[in-house]
Amino acid sequence: MLNLRKFFAGLPVLVALVFGSIAPGRSFAQAPAVPGFTRFYADAKAPSAEGGHLLFTSLNCNQCHASNKPSADAATKSAPILDGIGSRVKHAYLKKFLLDPHAVKPGTTMPNLFAGMEEAEKTTKVEALAHYLASTGKPTQPRPDRKGISLGRDLFSRVGCVACHGTRDGKGDQEKVFATSVPLGNIKAKYTLAGLSEFLANPHQTRPLGRMPGILAGKEASDVANYLLQGTIPGAAANNMKYAYYEGAWKNLPDFAKLKPKAQGEAADFELSVARRVNNVALRFEGFLKIDVAGTYTFHLTSDDGSRLWLDNKLVVNNDGIHPPTTKSGKTKLTKGMHKLVLAVFNGGGGFELKADVEGPGVGRQPLGALVHLSENIEPAKIAKGDPDYFPVQRELAAKGKELFGSIGCANCHQMQGEKNRLAAPAEAKLKGDAGCLAAAPKKGVPWFNLSGIQQKALRVALEKPRPDKNDVRDVVKTTLTAFNCYACHDRDRIGGVEDDVNKLFLTVMPEMGDEGRIPPSLTGVGAKLNVTYLEKIFENGSHDRPYMHTRMPKFGTSVGHLSDLFAKMDAPKKGPNVTFDQPIAKIKAAGRHMVGPQAFGCVKCHTFAGAKAEGVQGIDLTLLTQRLKKDWYHNYMINPSKYRPGTRMPSSFPDGMTLLKKVLDGKADTQIEAIWTYLADGKAASPPIGLNTKSTPLIPVAEAIIYRNFIQGAGARAIGVGFPEGAHLAFDANDIRLAMIWQGAFIDAHRHWTGRGVGYEPPAGENILKPQTGAGFYILAKQDEAWPAKPAKEIGYKFRGYRLTDDQRPTFLYSFHEIKIEDAPNAITTKGNPGIRRTFTITTDNPIDKLFYRAAVADRITAEKDGWFRIDNWRMRIESEATPVIRQAGSKMELLVPVRFKGNSAKIVQEYAW
């Protein structure tokens, strides 16, 4: 069915794609893009106050219209900090955007401050304001990185950008904008490579409240910037300084006069990439600083390790020594003209960073490299007058723009070099729903937000129904998740989650894990699951603890930190057992180490351990377990993983609360689960399990049976392989509840699953493979000629209930058919030197049933022999039972049915396979 909301929401984008750019002075009627409102409130039958309050905070209304309600600040969106905007954004773009924000960037939440003015007045004021903003810096253009384009495209499409911003094509242009996407606008017209790289690397520097979270690390930011801005970046940026490169070990900057450089050349800016290595190096940059206005200038150096700055042979900033990223500043008076500049930096080891800024008369804080020239007499080529980016800053207009910035209302929302707000507006409580910003048409002196009809109505309803004086915990959580668009990736209490439009864009390195490997986890009950300290950490710093998932958890800074405590208050975990040990802790940890290892539960087969790759699926690192999880939740999860995460690949090692390792510690599940926790509490200091990451070899049962649970060809994804020392083996399909295969010779080779990604199904390693059972084993037939059901066992009432092991690891599979309980105990035997399988069924029920049958075989031909033996095609089977088996025709096949005869409440059938 056509989704009209999504269709109409996409129309502005469609028109833009078809008809190209928009004529100056005309706006698209695309309302401000507030994803949470669009998703949850735009389709409402009636406008809601809740949606209106979301808009009020998302449009930053309280910056002008003060409120005394504490809930007003729960999810307020702040406007970008404009300090130094002239160094990040192209100057010509500033003017275009201010003239008509909604035309230049459809969907922007930035209001048009000049919408109600006459054209001449608007043009004059916008010109002045644009010159003021441009005066805060000069854009720099570092060298483009062609390799970064392909890397950036891959990052943009995989790490989570598309969840909020839609998809982009190979050229970095908008491809698909979904109804709830946050449009990026024409970023090629807006940003320089340096400006966008810096923003993507640290978005909170200019947008501190975290609505744009950080998701890229290191060079990734410049890779994505290269991808998004490809085609607009000129060839190589002009070199504007010289450099000399040195190698050596120092604790402070060396005396360069006594050293011979390893390399020399020219650079475009203070580029650390000219160094041939990272550790034990030093760089000396030299050029000329052009000063247009005489006065006192302040210089800032941020470096790791030490750095110094000299101007005209005078030391201005001393940031020397071994230290982490540290900023030092210095001032000096400079005359108009050229000044010789020398900047030196060194690195002993670890991180290598350098950032140099300058500010002074008429110059907002901006990168120093943009003002440096290679020669005292030569300047870089200026932007041509006919170039779209041509915009020479005029100081007189900038001064007028500075005055406007405070008087027209910009300072109400934007931080800018200490500018103070001088525009008064009515308090929230005094607002009227049909005036001011909510008026039907633009009015001079009033911001115009280009609101849609439903947005206007929702805001009016919100003004009539003020927010409560106190914050309700559930409301704050919901509001925060909505405002920060957390619902784009996560659901909580059946609200939100990945939308159909973008579902296929969430990818995994391990497709065999299904949705669990690619879709971010649900936040339902997350407060019961995760520790508060861990939540605080990932909210502030982000994380990528799931190596199989491309999408990352971004960092929001401190903006959503309050959710940590609120989740904990709302989601109380079910109390776990209180386990105490009567043995030395060293023995407990040793037991935990054994159980995690490949010879017991095999946790390291699917989980990384202290950074070491798992032998199969690369699950969350086990050494993070106690840092991440609350112990009560962990205990409950280990007993029944699928209850807490339906569809999980994580198997239950403790079916029905019973352990499979009866000889470990006291043989109780709770004790063993606690021992694993105790062992893993040492984190990365925990001793690795024995056998971790060793090369796998065929599994050879010697003194006892071997249980192998994995993807086995012919037995499904929930196969349980059993290898017996006698040389006959089997694979039980726990999903379809059947004996899928039996074979002889070698058991199985675990190499496929225990190394690399563990992809695919492994066949038996032996020979004489027989598939003795298809479909359900037991069924109630109203009459003997009734057809055997073709449906899978689970669909007709079967439930698999795990298995138990003997002292030598031989299993009894436990399952039920309605109220009938079945114990299926296969065992290997040797008859005259030939290995075989004997299967013993014990059937119990409180109400014995006369018409219960066991289908022992299905074949093309079945014939009876002596002593209970039957010939089944080319192999033989013997049945021991209280009733005589019946051979019957079933279509083109024959079936061997065994009537189940109860003695009291139980019955027994023994089945022997010889092949």
Tab-separated table of N, CA and C in Angstrom, residues 151-267:
chain	number	residue	atom	x	y	z
A	151	LEU	N	36.992	5.064	0.406
A	151	LEU	CA	36.908	4.708	1.829
A	151	LEU	C	35.752	5.441	2.496
A	152	GLY	N	35.595	6.724	2.142
A	152	GLY	CA	34.520	7.523	2.722
A	152	GLY	C	33.145	7.047	2.309
A	153	ARG	N	33.012	6.631	1.069
A	153	ARG	CA	31.716	6.126	0.610
A	153	ARG	C	31.332	4.871	1.390
A	154	ASP	N	32.304	4.000	1.599
A	154	ASP	CA	32.045	2.774	2.345
A	154	ASP	C	31.645	3.096	3.784
A	155	LEU	N	32.345	4.045	4.393
A	155	LEU	CA	32.026	4.428	5.771
A	155	LEU	C	30.629	5.032	5.868
A	156	PHE	N	30.326	5.944	4.974
A	156	PHE	CA	29.027	6.620	5.025
A	156	PHE	C	27.886	5.618	4.922
A	157	SER	N	28.042	4.616	4.079
A	157	SER	CA	26.951	3.667	3.847
A	157	SER	C	26.864	2.590	4.912
A	158	ARG	N	27.909	2.450	5.765
A	158	ARG	CA	27.925	1.316	6.679
A	158	ARG	C	27.821	1.678	8.157
A	159	VAL	N	28.473	2.744	8.595
A	159	VAL	CA	28.621	2.941	10.045
A	159	VAL	C	27.395	3.539	10.717
A	160	GLY	N	26.418	4.023	9.926
A	160	GLY	CA	25.188	4.535	10.527
A	160	GLY	C	24.711	5.872	9.996
A	161	CYS	N	25.497	6.529	9.138
A	161	CYS	CA	25.101	7.840	8.615
A	161	CYS	C	23.755	7.784	7.899
A	162	VAL	N	23.516	6.685	7.165
A	162	VAL	CA	22.294	6.585	6.362
A	162	VAL	C	21.042	6.480	7.224
A	163	ALA	N	21.185	6.066	8.469
A	163	ALA	CA	20.010	5.943	9.337
A	163	ALA	C	19.332	7.286	9.538
A	164	CYS	N	20.121	8.362	9.567
A	164	CYS	CA	19.562	9.703	9.779
A	164	CYS	C	19.520	10.544	8.509
A	165	HIS	N	20.433	10.277	7.563
A	165	HIS	CA	20.596	11.196	6.433
A	165	HIS	C	20.228	10.616	5.075
A	166	GLY	N	19.779	9.370	5.010
A	166	GLY	CA	19.461	8.785	3.720
A	166	GLY	C	20.704	8.376	2.962
A	167	THR	N	20.525	7.894	1.747
A	167	THR	CA	21.646	7.362	0.970
A	167	THR	C	22.191	8.398	-0.006
A	168	ARG	N	23.447	8.182	-0.411
A	168	ARG	CA	24.095	9.061	-1.380
A	168	ARG	C	24.754	8.196	-2.448
A	169	ASP	N	24.874	8.764	-3.649
A	169	ASP	CA	25.392	7.976	-4.770
A	169	ASP	C	26.911	7.988	-4.812
A	170	GLY	N	27.466	7.422	-5.880
A	170	GLY	CA	28.905	7.310	-5.997
A	170	GLY	C	29.632	8.639	-6.068
A	171	LYS	N	28.909	9.695	-6.443
A	171	LYS	CA	29.516	11.017	-6.521
A	171	LYS	C	29.347	11.818	-5.235
A	172	GLY	N	28.738	11.210	-4.236
A	172	GLY	CA	28.542	11.900	-2.965
A	172	GLY	C	27.284	12.735	-2.919
A	173	ASP	N	26.456	12.684	-3.973
A	173	ASP	CA	25.221	13.479	-4.026
A	173	ASP	C	24.055	12.694	-3.429
A	174	GLN	N	23.028	13.437	-2.983
A	174	GLN	CA	21.874	12.802	-2.372
A	174	GLN	C	21.223	11.839	-3.348
A	175	GLU	N	20.941	10.620	-2.863
A	175	GLU	CA	20.310	9.599	-3.695
A	175	GLU	C	18.862	9.396	-3.248
A	176	LYS	N	18.680	8.984	-2.003
A	176	LYS	CA	17.340	8.782	-1.459
A	176	LYS	C	17.206	9.522	-0.138
A	177	VAL	N	16.183	10.355	-0.037
A	177	VAL	CA	15.842	11.007	1.222
A	177	VAL	C	14.524	10.423	1.693
A	178	PHE	N	14.530	9.821	2.853
A	178	PHE	CA	13.321	9.211	3.380
A	178	PHE	C	12.530	10.245	4.191
A	179	ALA	N	11.308	9.902	4.503
A	179	ALA	CA	10.418	10.857	5.173
A	179	ALA	C	11.025	11.383	6.467
A	180	THR	N	11.754	10.525	7.186
A	180	THR	CA	12.316	10.941	8.475
A	180	THR	C	13.796	11.278	8.381
A	181	SER	N	14.324	11.452	7.169
A	181	SER	CA	15.740	11.800	7.019
A	181	SER	C	15.991	13.248	7.408
A	182	VAL	N	17.179	13.500	7.903
A	182	VAL	CA	17.647	14.865	8.140
A	182	VAL	C	18.446	15.277	6.907
A	183	PRO	N	17.926	16.192	6.073
A	183	PRO	CA	18.617	16.526	4.817
A	183	PRO	C	19.945	17.235	5.079
A	184	LEU	N	20.914	16.959	4.219
A	184	LEU	CA	22.225	17.597	4.345
A	184	LEU	C	22.337	18.856	3.496
A	185	GLY	N	21.405	19.050	2.583
A	185	GLY	CA	21.496	20.223	1.722
A	185	GLY	C	22.661	20.084	0.746
A	186	ASN	N	23.004	21.192	0.109
A	186	ASN	CA	24.102	21.199	-0.865
A	186	ASN	C	25.418	21.407	-0.124
A	187	ILE	N	25.950	20.335	0.450
A	187	ILE	CA	27.164	20.476	1.255
A	187	ILE	C	28.374	20.802	0.392
A	188	LYS	N	28.317	20.516	-0.902
A	188	LYS	CA	29.446	20.858	-1.774
A	188	LYS	C	29.556	22.375	-1.944
A	189	ALA	N	28.410	23.051	-1.884
A	189	ALA	CA	28.431	24.510	-1.979
A	189	ALA	C	28.786	25.146	-0.649
A	190	LYS	N	28.614	24.382	0.442
A	190	LYS	CA	28.786	24.952	1.781
A	190	LYS	C	30.196	24.802	2.322
A	191	TYR	N	30.738	23.592	2.291
A	191	TYR	CA	31.960	23.297	3.041
A	191	TYR	C	33.209	23.252	2.176
A	192	THR	N	34.316	23.590	2.812
A	192	THR	CA	35.621	23.229	2.276
A	192	THR	C	35.977	21.858	2.839
A	193	LEU	N	36.962	21.236	2.256
A	193	LEU	CA	37.383	19.921	2.731
A	193	LEU	C	37.865	19.989	4.178
A	194	ALA	N	38.624	21.025	4.490
A	194	ALA	CA	39.125	21.163	5.858
A	194	ALA	C	37.980	21.401	6.835
A	195	GLY	N	37.015	22.257	6.443
A	195	GLY	CA	35.906	22.580	7.333
A	195	GLY	C	35.027	21.392	7.622
A	196	LEU	N	34.698	20.612	6.580
A	196	LEU	CA	33.836	19.453	6.792
A	196	LEU	C	34.575	18.355	7.551
A	197	SER	N	35.857	18.169	7.246
A	197	SER	CA	36.651	17.154	7.960
A	197	SER	C	36.687	17.461	9.449
A	198	GLU	N	36.912	18.721	9.783
A	198	GLU	CA	36.990	19.107	11.190
A	198	GLU	C	35.639	18.925	11.880
A	199	PHE	N	34.568	19.260	11.178
A	199	PHE	CA	33.243	19.115	11.777
A	199	PHE	C	32.903	17.650	12.024
A	200	LEU	N	33.170	16.793	11.045
A	200	LEU	CA	32.843	15.370	11.191
A	200	LEU	C	33.704	14.709	12.261
A	201	ALA	N	34.920	15.192	12.429
A	201	ALA	CA	35.803	14.619	13.444
A	201	ALA	C	35.355	14.999	14.844
A	202	ASN	N	34.796	16.194	14.994
A	202	ASN	CA	34.368	16.654	16.319
A	202	ASN	C	33.135	17.531	16.194
A	203	PRO	N	31.981	16.934	15.895
A	203	PRO	CA	30.774	17.747	15.699
A	203	PRO	C	30.339	18.499	16.945
A	204	HIS	N	30.713	18.006	18.131
A	204	HIS	CA	30.275	18.666	19.360
A	204	HIS	C	31.008	19.983	19.610
A	205	GLN	N	32.073	20.217	18.872
A	205	GLN	CA	32.783	21.483	19.047
A	205	GLN	C	31.925	22.655	18.592
A	206	THR	N	31.122	22.438	17.564
A	206	THR	CA	30.233	23.505	17.083
A	206	THR	C	28.765	23.228	17.382
A	207	ARG	N	28.438	21.964	17.669
A	207	ARG	CA	27.060	21.599	18.039
A	207	ARG	C	27.116	20.818	19.352
A	208	PRO	N	27.333	21.521	20.455
A	208	PRO	CA	27.679	20.865	21.720
A	208	PRO	C	26.591	20.016	22.360
A	209	LEU	N	25.331	20.202	22.006
A	209	LEU	CA	24.273	19.433	22.661
A	209	LEU	C	24.022	18.078	22.028
A	210	GLY	N	24.837	17.702	21.062
A	210	GLY	CA	24.851	16.328	20.616
A	210	GLY	C	23.780	15.891	19.654
A	211	ARG	N	22.988	16.818	19.082
A	211	ARG	CA	21.991	16.375	18.109
A	211	ARG	C	22.691	15.743	16.889
A	212	MET	N	23.880	16.232	16.567
A	212	MET	CA	24.721	15.565	15.572
A	212	MET	C	25.790	14.817	16.359
A	213	PRO	N	25.647	13.501	16.533
A	213	PRO	CA	26.631	12.758	17.332
A	213	PRO	C	27.899	12.478	16.537
A	214	GLY	N	28.952	12.167	17.245
A	214	GLY	CA	30.210	11.795	16.598
A	214	GLY	C	30.241	10.311	16.331
A	215	ILE	N	30.647	9.937	15.122
A	215	ILE	CA	30.652	8.518	14.769
A	215	ILE	C	31.915	8.106	14.039
A	216	LEU	N	32.750	9.093	13.664
A	216	LEU	CA	33.956	8.818	12.892
A	216	LEU	C	35.197	9.078	13.724
A	217	ALA	N	36.227	8.270	13.504
A	217	ALA	CA	37.452	8.384	14.287
A	217	ALA	C	38.644	8.597	13.370
A	218	GLY	N	39.567	9.452	13.827
A	218	GLY	CA	40.821	9.639	13.102
A	218	GLY	C	40.613	10.091	11.676
A	219	LYS	N	41.271	9.396	10.752
A	219	LYS	CA	41.244	9.767	9.339
A	219	LYS	C	39.886	9.524	8.699
A	220	GLU	N	39.014	8.790	9.371
A	220	GLU	CA	37.707	8.495	8.787
A	220	GLU	C	36.930	9.762	8.453
A	221	ALA	N	37.063	10.798	9.274
A	221	ALA	CA	36.343	12.045	9.028
A	221	ALA	C	36.769	12.678	7.714
A	222	SER	N	38.055	12.711	7.451
A	222	SER	CA	38.524	13.296	6.191
A	222	SER	C	38.166	12.395	5.008
A	223	ASP	N	38.111	11.077	5.219
A	223	ASP	CA	37.695	10.179	4.138
A	223	ASP	C	36.254	10.462	3.732
A	224	VAL	N	35.367	10.593	4.716
A	224	VAL	CA	33.965	10.873	4.409
A	224	VAL	C	33.829	12.263	3.782
A	225	ALA	N	34.599	13.227	4.266
A	225	ALA	CA	34.561	14.571	3.673
A	225	ALA	C	35.023	14.530	2.220
A	226	ASN	N	36.082	13.776	1.936
A	226	ASN	CA	36.542	13.631	0.558
A	226	ASN	C	35.457	13.025	-0.325
A	227	TYR	N	34.735	12.054	0.206
A	227	TYR	CA	33.659	11.416	-0.557
A	227	TYR	C	32.516	12.393	-0.827
A	228	LEU	N	32.078	13.117	0.205
A	228	LEU	CA	30.930	14.001	0.061
A	228	LEU	C	31.234	15.221	-0.804
A	229	LEU	N	32.486	15.663	-0.815
A	229	LEU	CA	32.843	16.891	-1.527
A	229	LEU	C	33.562	16.633	-2.838
A	230	GLN	N	33.636	15.389	-3.272
A	230	GLN	CA	34.357	15.083	-4.511
A	230	GLN	C	33.781	15.865	-5.679
A	231	GLY	N	34.646	16.287	-6.557
A	231	GLY	CA	34.208	17.051	-7.729
A	231	GLY	C	34.245	18.545	-7.517
A	232	THR	N	34.247	18.999	-6.251
A	232	THR	CA	34.303	20.438	-5.977
A	232	THR	C	35.680	20.857	-5.525
A	233	ILE	N	36.526	19.884	-5.198
A	233	ILE	CA	37.847	20.184	-4.649
A	233	ILE	C	38.814	20.425	-5.797
A	234	PRO	N	39.491	21.547	-5.819
A	234	PRO	CA	40.481	21.777	-6.872
A	234	PRO	C	41.604	20.772	-6.763
A	235	GLY	N	42.486	20.713	-7.739
A	235	GLY	CA	43.615	19.797	-7.746
A	235	GLY	C	44.426	19.895	-6.486
A	236	ALA	N	45.640	19.853	-6.431
A	236	ALA	CA	46.417	19.952	-5.205
A	236	ALA	C	46.397	21.382	-4.701
A	237	ALA	N	46.198	21.519	-3.396
A	237	ALA	CA	46.237	22.852	-2.806
A	237	ALA	C	47.652	23.420	-2.936
A	238	ALA	N	47.734	24.730	-3.078
A	238	ALA	CA	49.044	25.364	-3.265
A	238	ALA	C	49.898	25.211	-2.015
A	239	ASN	N	51.161	24.853	-2.216
A	239	ASN	CA	52.084	24.794	-1.087
A	239	ASN	C	52.323	26.201	-0.579
A	240	ASN	N	52.277	26.377	0.744
A	240	ASN	CA	52.432	27.726	1.280
A	240	ASN	C	53.479	27.822	2.381
A	241	MET	N	54.295	26.773	2.532
A	241	MET	CA	55.386	26.843	3.512
A	241	MET	C	56.404	25.751	3.211
A	242	LYS	N	57.583	25.876	3.807
A	242	LYS	CA	58.620	24.859	3.681
A	242	LYS	C	58.649	24.004	4.939
A	243	TYR	N	59.194	22.807	4.792
A	243	TYR	CA	59.342	21.962	5.971
A	243	TYR	C	60.668	21.217	5.925
A	244	ALA	N	61.134	20.849	7.099
A	244	ALA	CA	62.303	19.978	7.247
A	244	ALA	C	61.932	18.876	8.228
A	245	TYR	N	62.324	17.641	7.883
A	245	TYR	CA	61.922	16.462	8.663
A	245	TYR	C	63.156	15.834	9.310
A	246	TYR	N	63.037	15.513	10.618
A	246	TYR	CA	64.156	14.968	11.391
A	246	TYR	C	63.711	13.700	12.131
A	247	GLU	N	64.667	12.829	12.413
A	247	GLU	CA	64.412	11.630	13.205
A	247	GLU	C	65.359	11.578	14.385
A	248	GLY	N	64.827	11.191	15.538
A	248	GLY	CA	65.629	11.114	16.751
A	248	GLY	C	64.739	11.001	17.975
A	249	ALA	N	65.345	10.695	19.105
A	249	ALA	CA	64.603	10.561	20.370
A	249	ALA	C	64.915	11.755	21.258
A	250	TRP	N	63.890	12.552	21.588
A	250	TRP	CA	64.075	13.749	22.398
A	250	TRP	C	62.991	13.854	23.455
A	251	LYS	N	63.285	14.609	24.509
A	251	LYS	CA	62.285	14.934	25.515
A	251	LYS	C	61.800	16.369	25.356
A	252	ASN	N	62.542	17.153	24.552
A	252	ASN	CA	62.157	18.511	24.179
A	252	ASN	C	62.583	18.729	22.739
A	253	LEU	N	62.106	19.811	22.145
A	253	LEU	CA	62.511	20.116	20.769
A	253	LEU	C	64.027	20.250	20.687
A	254	PRO	N	64.658	19.661	19.672
A	254	PRO	CA	66.118	19.729	19.554
A	254	PRO	C	66.593	21.062	18.988
A	255	ASP	N	67.885	21.271	18.990
A	255	ASP	CA	68.502	22.424	18.338
A	255	ASP	C	68.675	22.058	16.870
A	256	PHE	N	67.778	22.540	16.036
A	256	PHE	CA	67.784	22.134	14.634
A	256	PHE	C	69.053	22.572	13.910
A	257	ALA	N	69.707	23.619	14.389
A	257	ALA	CA	70.927	24.090	13.741
A	257	ALA	C	72.034	23.037	13.797
A	258	LYS	N	71.932	22.137	14.754
A	258	LYS	CA	72.963	21.097	14.910
A	258	LYS	C	72.572	19.774	14.241
A	259	LEU	N	71.421	19.761	13.574
A	259	LEU	CA	70.932	18.517	12.981
A	259	LEU	C	70.816	18.644	11.461
A	260	LYS	N	70.932	17.520	10.817
A	260	LYS	CA	70.736	17.461	9.375
A	260	LYS	C	69.396	16.790	9.094
A	261	PRO	N	68.521	17.449	8.351
A	261	PRO	CA	67.202	16.843	8.114
A	261	PRO	C	67.276	15.590	7.252
A	262	LYS	N	66.353	14.674	7.527
A	262	LYS	CA	66.237	13.464	6.716
A	262	LYS	C	65.522	13.752	5.395
A	263	ALA	N	64.699	14.806	5.391
A	263	ALA	CA	63.972	15.180	4.184
A	263	ALA	C	63.573	16.642	4.289
A	264	GLN	N	63.435	17.293	3.123
A	264	GLN	CA	62.986	18.688	3.066
A	264	GLN	C	62.031	18.834	1.901
A	265	GLY	N	61.170	19.861	1.963
A	265	GLY	CA	60.251	20.085	0.870
A	265	GLY	C	59.286	21.200	1.172
A	266	GLU	N	58.181	21.227	0.412
A	266	GLU	CA	57.137	22.220	0.605
A	266	GLU	C	55.839	21.531	1.016
A	267	ALA	N	55.026	22.219	1.791
A	267	ALA	CA	53.781	21.656	2.300
A	267	ALA	C	52.647	22.657	2.148
